[in-house]
Short mmCIF file of C-alpha atoms and ligand atoms in Angstrom, two decimals:
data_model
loop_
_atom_site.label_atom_id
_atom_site.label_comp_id
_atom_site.label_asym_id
_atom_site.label_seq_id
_atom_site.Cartn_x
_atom_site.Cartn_y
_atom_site.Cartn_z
CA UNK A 1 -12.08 53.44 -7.61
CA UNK A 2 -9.52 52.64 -10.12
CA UNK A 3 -8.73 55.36 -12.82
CA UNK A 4 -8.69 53.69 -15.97
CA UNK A 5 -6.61 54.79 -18.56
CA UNK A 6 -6.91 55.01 -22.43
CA UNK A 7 -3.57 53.79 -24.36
CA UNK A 8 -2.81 53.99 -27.83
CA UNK A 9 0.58 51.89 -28.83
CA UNK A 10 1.50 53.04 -32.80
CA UNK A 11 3.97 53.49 -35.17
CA UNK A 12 5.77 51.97 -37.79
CA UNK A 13 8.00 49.34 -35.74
CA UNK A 14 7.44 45.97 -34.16
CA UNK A 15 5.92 45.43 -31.34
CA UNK A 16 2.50 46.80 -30.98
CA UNK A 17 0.34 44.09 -30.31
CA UNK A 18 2.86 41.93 -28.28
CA UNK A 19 3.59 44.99 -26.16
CA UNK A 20 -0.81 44.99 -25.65
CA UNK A 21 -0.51 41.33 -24.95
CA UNK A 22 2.03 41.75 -22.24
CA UNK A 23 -0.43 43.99 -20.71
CA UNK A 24 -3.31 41.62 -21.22
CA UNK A 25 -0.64 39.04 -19.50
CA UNK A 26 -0.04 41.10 -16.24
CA UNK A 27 -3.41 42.44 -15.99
CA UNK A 28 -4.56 38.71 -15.94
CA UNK A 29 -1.88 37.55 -13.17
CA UNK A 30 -3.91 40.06 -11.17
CA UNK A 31 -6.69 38.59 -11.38
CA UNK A 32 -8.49 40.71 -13.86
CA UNK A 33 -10.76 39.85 -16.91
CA UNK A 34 -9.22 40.85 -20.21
CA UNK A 35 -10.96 40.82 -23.98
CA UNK A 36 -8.85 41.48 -26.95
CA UNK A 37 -10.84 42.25 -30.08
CA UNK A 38 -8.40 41.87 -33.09
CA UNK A 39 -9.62 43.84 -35.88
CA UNK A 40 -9.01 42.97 -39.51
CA UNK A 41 -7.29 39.53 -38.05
CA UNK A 42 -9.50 35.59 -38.64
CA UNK A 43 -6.35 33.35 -38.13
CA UNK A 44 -6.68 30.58 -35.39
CA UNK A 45 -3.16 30.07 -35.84
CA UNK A 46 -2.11 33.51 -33.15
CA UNK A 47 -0.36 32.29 -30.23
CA UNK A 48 -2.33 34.31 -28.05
CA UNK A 49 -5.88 32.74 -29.69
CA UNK A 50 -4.20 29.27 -28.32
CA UNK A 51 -2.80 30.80 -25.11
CA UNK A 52 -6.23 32.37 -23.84
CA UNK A 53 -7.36 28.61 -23.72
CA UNK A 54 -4.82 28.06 -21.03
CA UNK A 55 -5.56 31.15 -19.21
CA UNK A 56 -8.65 32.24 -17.31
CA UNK A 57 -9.37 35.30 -17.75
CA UNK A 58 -8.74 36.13 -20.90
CA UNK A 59 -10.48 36.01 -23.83
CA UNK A 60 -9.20 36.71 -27.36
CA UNK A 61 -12.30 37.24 -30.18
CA UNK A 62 -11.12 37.90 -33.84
CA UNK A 63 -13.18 40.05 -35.92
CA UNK A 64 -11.18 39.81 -39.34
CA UNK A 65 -10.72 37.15 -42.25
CA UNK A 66 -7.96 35.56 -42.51
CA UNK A 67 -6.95 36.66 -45.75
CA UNK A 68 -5.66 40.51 -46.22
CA UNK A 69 -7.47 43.99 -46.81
CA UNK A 70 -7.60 46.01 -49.70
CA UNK A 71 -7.04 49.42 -48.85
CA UNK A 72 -9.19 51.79 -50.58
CA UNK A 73 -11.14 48.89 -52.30
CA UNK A 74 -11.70 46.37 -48.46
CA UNK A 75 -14.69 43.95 -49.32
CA UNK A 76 -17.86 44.19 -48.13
CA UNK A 77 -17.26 41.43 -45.25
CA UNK A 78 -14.63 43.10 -43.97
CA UNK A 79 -16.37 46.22 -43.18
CA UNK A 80 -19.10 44.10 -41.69
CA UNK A 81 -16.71 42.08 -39.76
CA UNK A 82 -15.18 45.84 -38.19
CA UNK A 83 -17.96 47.49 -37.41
CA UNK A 84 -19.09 44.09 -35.66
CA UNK A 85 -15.85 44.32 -33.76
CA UNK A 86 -16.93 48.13 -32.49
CA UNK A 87 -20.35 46.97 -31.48
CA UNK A 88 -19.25 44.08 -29.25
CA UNK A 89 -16.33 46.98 -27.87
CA UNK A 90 -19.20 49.09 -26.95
CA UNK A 91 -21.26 46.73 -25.23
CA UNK A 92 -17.69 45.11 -23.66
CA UNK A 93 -16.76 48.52 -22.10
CA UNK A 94 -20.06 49.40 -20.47
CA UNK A 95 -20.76 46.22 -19.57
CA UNK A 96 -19.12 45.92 -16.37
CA UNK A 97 -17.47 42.26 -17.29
CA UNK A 98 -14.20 43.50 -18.34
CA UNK A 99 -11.07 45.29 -16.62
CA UNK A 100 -9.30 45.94 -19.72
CA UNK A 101 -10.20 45.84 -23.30
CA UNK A 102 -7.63 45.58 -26.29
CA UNK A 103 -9.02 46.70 -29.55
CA UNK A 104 -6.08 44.95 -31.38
CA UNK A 105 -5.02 46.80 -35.25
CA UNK A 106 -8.58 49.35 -34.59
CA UNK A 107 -5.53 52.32 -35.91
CA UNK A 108 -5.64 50.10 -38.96
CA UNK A 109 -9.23 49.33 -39.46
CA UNK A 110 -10.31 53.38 -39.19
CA UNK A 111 -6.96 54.52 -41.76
CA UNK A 112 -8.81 51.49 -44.19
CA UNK A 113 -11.86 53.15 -43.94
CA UNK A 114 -13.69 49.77 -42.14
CA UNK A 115 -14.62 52.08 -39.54
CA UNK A 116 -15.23 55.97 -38.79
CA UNK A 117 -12.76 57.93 -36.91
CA UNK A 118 -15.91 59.70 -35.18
CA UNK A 119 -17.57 55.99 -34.22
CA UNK A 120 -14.44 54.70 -32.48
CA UNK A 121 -14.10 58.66 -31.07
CA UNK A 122 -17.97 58.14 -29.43
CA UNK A 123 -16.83 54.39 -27.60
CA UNK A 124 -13.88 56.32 -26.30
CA UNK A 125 -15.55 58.62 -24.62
CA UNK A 126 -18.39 56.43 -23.18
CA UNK A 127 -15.50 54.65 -21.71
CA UNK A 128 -16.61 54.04 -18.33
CA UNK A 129 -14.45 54.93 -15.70
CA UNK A 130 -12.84 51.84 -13.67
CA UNK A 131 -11.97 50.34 -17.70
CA UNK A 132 -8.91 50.72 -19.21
CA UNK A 133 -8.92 50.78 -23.04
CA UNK A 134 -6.17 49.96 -25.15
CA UNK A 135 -6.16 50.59 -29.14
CA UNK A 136 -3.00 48.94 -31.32
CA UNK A 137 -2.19 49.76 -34.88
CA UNK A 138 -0.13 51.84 -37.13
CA UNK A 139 -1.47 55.29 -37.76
CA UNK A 140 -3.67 55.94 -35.13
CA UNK A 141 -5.43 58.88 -36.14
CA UNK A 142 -4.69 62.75 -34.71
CA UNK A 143 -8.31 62.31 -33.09
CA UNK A 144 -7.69 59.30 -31.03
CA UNK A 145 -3.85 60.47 -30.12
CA UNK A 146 -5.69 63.76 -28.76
CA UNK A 147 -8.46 61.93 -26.70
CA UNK A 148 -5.69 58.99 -25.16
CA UNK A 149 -4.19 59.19 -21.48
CA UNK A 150 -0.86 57.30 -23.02
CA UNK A 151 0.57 56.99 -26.64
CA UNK A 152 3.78 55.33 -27.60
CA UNK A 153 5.24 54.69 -30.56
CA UNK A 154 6.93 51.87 -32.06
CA UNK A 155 9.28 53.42 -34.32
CA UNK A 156 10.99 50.60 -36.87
CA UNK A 157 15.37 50.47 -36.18
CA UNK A 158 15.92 47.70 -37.89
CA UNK A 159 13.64 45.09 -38.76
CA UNK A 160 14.28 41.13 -39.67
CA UNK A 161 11.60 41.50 -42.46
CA UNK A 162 14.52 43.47 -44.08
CA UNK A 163 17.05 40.75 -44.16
CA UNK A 164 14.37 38.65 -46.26
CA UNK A 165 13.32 36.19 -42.89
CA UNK A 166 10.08 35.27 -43.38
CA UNK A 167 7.22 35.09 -40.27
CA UNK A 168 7.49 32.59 -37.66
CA UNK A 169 5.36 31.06 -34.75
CA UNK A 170 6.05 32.60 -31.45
CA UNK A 171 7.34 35.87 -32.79
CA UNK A 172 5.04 37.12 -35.53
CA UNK A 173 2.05 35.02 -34.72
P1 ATP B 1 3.62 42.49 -33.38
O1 ATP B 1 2.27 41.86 -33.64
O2 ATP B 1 4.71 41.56 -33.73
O3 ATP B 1 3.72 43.13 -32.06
P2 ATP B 1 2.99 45.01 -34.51
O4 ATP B 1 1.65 44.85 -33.92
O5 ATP B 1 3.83 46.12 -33.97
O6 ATP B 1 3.78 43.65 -34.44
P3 ATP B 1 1.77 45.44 -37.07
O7 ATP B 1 1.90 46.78 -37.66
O8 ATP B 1 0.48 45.06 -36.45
O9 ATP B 1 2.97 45.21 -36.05
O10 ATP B 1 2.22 44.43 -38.18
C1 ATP B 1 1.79 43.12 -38.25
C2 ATP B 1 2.87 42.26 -38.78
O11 ATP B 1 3.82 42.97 -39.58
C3 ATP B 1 3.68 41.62 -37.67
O12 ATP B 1 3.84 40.28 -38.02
C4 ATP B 1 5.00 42.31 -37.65
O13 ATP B 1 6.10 41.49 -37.36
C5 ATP B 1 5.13 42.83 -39.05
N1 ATP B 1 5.81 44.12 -38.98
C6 ATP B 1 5.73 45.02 -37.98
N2 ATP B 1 6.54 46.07 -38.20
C7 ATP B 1 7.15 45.80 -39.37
C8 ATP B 1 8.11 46.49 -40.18
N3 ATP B 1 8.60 47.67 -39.79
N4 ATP B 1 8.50 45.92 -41.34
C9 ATP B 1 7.99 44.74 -41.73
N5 ATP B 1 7.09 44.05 -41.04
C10 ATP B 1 6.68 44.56 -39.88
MG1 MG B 2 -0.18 44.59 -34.57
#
């Protein structure tokens, strides 16, 4: 029986998500079924939306508009659209179809208020055994840091966004 693990990758830097979806890449080359759940994201325009057509196994479902999130004021859709995200986690997790499930930007979606700290607390813990559980986003909350197996944090060096170069395919999206 496999001891699954619950990771948390935060911070302020870049490379959250990809580092996620190199996990989502290796735990497909071993023949294991992957979900990503990208909170807060509706763009069909992510490279890893287009790559999960070309590879079995994983599956990439947004649960976001495309357009940004108002924090302190996020519209009524984009609540909806979160707390849809958590329900199809839950039933993911338990439901014996998945090896690993990536909650992609869930940090982000419970420090906008879209979702409770205490609701994403209860899916960790019914995490069944065998699954491993990965949550992305900056400012994961003291609660979910406390109840993870791994955390790392991204901390920002030096990033390109500074020098005025704009997002590109391939490395922001
Ligand atoms: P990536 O998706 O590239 O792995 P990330 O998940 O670590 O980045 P997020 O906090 O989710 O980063 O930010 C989403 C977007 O903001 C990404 O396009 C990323 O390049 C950009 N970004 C990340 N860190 C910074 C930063 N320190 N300054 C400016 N933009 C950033
Ligand atoms: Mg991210």
């Amino acid at each position: 029986m496999r001891r699954g693990l619950i990771m948390v990758y935060t911070g302020d830097g870049k490379g959250k998500t990809t580092a996620a979806l190199g996990l989502a890449l290796r735990a497909v080359g071993q023949g294991q079924r992957v979900l990503i759940i990208q909170f807060m994201k509706g763009s069909p325009q992510y490279g890893e939306i287009k790559a999960a057509a070309y590879l079995p196994g994983l599956t990439v479902v947004q649960k976001g508009l495309p357009t940004f999130v108002k924090k302190g004021d996020p519209a009524p859709e984009d609540v909806r659209l979160a707390r849809e995200g958590l329900e199809l986690a839950k039933e993911a997790i338990t439901s014996g179809e998945y090896d690993l499930v990536i909650l992609d930007e869930i940090n982000v979606a419970v420090d906008y208020g879209l979702l409770r700290e205490e609701d994403v607390l209860v899916l960790m813990a019914s995490k069944p055994e065998r699954v491993n559980l990965v949550l992305t986003g900056r400012y994961a909350s003291a609660g979910i840091v406390e109840r993870a197996d791994m955390v790392s944090e991204v901390r920002e060096v030096k990033h390109h966004f500074r020098q005025g170069i704009p997002s590109q395919a391939g490395i922001e999206y």
